[in-house]
mmCIF file of C-alpha atoms in Angstrom:
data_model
loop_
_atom_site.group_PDB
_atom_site.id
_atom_site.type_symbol
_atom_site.label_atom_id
_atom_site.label_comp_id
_atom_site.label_asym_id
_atom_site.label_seq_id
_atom_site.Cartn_x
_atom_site.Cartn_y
_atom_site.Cartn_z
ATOM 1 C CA UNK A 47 -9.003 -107.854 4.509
ATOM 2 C CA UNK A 48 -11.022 -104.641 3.793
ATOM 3 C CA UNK A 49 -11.178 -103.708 0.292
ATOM 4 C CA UNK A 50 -12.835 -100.616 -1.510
ATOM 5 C CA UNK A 51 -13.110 -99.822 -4.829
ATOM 6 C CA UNK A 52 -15.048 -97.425 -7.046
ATOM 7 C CA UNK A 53 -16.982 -98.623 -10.583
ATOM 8 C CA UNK A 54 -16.811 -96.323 -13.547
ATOM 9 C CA UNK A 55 -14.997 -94.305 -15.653
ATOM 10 C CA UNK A 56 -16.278 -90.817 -15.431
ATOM 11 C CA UNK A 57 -14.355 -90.475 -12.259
ATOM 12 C CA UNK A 58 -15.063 -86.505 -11.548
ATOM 13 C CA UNK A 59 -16.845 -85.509 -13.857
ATOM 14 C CA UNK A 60 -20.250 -85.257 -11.772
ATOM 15 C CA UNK A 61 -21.978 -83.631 -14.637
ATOM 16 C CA UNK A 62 -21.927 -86.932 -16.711
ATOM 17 C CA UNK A 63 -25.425 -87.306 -18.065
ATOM 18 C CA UNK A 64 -24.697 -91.039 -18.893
ATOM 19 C CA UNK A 65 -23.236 -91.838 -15.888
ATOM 20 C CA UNK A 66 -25.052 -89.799 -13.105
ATOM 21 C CA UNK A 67 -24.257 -92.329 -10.160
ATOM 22 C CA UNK A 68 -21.312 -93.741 -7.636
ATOM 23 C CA UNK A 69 -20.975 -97.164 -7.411
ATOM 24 C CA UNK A 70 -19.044 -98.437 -4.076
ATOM 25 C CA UNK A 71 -18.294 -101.767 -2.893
ATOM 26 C CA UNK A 72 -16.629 -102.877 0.001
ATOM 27 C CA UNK A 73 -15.792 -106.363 0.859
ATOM 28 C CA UNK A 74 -14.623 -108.347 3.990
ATOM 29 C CA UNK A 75 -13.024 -111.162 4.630
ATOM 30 C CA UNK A 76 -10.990 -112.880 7.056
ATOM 31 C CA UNK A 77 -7.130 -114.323 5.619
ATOM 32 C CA UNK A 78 -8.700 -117.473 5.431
ATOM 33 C CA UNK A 79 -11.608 -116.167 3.398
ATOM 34 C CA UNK A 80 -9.519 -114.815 1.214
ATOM 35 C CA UNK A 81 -6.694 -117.676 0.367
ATOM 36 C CA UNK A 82 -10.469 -119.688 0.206
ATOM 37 C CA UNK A 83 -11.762 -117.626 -2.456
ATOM 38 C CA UNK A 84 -8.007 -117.578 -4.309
ATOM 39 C CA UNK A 85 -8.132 -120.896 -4.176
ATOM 40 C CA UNK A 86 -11.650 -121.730 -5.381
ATOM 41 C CA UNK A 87 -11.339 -118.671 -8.541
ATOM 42 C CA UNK A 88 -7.653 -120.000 -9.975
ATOM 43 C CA UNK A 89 -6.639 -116.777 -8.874
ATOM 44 C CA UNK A 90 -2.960 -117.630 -9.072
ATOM 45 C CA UNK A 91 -3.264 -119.022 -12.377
ATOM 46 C CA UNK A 92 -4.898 -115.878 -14.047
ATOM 47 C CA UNK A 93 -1.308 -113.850 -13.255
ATOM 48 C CA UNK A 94 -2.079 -110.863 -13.003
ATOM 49 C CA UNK A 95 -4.352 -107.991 -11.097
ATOM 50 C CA UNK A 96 -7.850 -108.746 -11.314
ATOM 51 C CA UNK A 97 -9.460 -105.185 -13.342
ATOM 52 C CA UNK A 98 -13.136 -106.007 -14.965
ATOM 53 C CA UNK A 99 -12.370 -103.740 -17.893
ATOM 54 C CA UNK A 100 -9.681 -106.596 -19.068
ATOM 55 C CA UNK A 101 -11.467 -109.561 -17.948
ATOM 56 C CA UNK A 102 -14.879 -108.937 -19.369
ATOM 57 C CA UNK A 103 -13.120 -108.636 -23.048
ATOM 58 C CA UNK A 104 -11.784 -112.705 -23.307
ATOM 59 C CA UNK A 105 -13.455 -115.916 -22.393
ATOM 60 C CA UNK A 106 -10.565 -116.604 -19.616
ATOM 61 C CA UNK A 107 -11.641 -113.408 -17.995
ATOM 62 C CA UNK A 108 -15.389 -114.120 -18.232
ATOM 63 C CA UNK A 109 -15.617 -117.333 -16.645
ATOM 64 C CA UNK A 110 -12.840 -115.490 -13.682
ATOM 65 C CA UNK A 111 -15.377 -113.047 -13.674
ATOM 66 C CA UNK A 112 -18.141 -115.482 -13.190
ATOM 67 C CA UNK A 113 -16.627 -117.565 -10.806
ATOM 68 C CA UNK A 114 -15.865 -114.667 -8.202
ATOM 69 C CA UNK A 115 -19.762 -113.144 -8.193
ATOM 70 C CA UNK A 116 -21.098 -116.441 -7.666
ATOM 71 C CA UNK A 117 -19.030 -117.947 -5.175
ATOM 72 C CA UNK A 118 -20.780 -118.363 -1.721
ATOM 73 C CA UNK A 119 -18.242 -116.024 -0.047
ATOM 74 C CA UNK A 120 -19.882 -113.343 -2.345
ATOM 75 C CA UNK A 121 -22.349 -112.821 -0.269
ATOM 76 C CA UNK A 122 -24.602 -109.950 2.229
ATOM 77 C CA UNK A 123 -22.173 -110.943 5.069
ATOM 78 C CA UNK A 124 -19.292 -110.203 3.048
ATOM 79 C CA UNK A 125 -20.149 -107.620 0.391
ATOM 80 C CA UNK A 126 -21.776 -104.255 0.738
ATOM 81 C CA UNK A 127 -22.812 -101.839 -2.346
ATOM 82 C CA UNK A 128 -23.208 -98.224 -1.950
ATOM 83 C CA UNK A 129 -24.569 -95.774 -4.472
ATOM 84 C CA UNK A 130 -24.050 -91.595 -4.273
ATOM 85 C CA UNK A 131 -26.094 -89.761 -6.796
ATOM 86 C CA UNK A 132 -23.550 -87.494 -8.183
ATOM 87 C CA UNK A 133 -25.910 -84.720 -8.314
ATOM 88 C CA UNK A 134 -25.565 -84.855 -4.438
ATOM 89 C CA UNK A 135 -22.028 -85.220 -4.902
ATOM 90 C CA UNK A 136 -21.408 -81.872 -6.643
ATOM 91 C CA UNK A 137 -23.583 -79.599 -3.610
ATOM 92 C CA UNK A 138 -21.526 -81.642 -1.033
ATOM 93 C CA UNK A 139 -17.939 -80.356 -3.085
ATOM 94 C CA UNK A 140 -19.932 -77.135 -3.324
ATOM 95 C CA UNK A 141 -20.511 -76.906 0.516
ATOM 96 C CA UNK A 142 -16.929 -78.255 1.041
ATOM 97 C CA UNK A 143 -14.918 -75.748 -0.780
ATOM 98 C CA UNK A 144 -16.888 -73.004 1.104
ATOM 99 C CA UNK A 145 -16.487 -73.894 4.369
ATOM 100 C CA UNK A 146 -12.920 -73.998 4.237
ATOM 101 C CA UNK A 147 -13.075 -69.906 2.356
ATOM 102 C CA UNK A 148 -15.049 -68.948 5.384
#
């Protein structure tokens, strides 16, 4: 399994003062890793998608929460953060649009 995902809620908006970075994770893991970490986290027994913004509101979703960033498969051979400076981001969309007016 190869999973991305993006953190944050100013989504587009690259001008966000309060927000000026990316934040990308990608994760991978075999099947077995996976039903593993299911397995270990209760994941069946929380029901539903996993989404921080629910989780970190209730003490169910806290200790779920806790559980998944300190399990061993959570870990440099699994996990990889990325950051992108938005700043960047907006010359690169910049650059982007014109190339394709040329």
């Amino acid at each position: 399994m190869l999973y991305f995902d993006e953190a944050g809620y100013t989504g587009p908006d690259l001008t966000n003062k309060e927000q000026p970075y990316f934040a990308l994770a990608s994760i991978r893991m075999t099947d077995d890793e996976v039903a593993c970490m299911k397995k270990d986290i209760g994941y069946c027994e929380w029901g539903k998608e996993l989404h921080f913004k629910g989780m970190y509101t209730n003490p169910h979703g806290r200790a779920m929460l806790d559980k998944i960033f300190n399990h061993p498969l959570m870990d440099d051979n699994h996990v990889l953060p990325s950051f992108a400076y938005k700043r960047y981001c907006i010359y690169a969309n910049i650059v982007n649009i014109l190339k394709f007016r040329i």
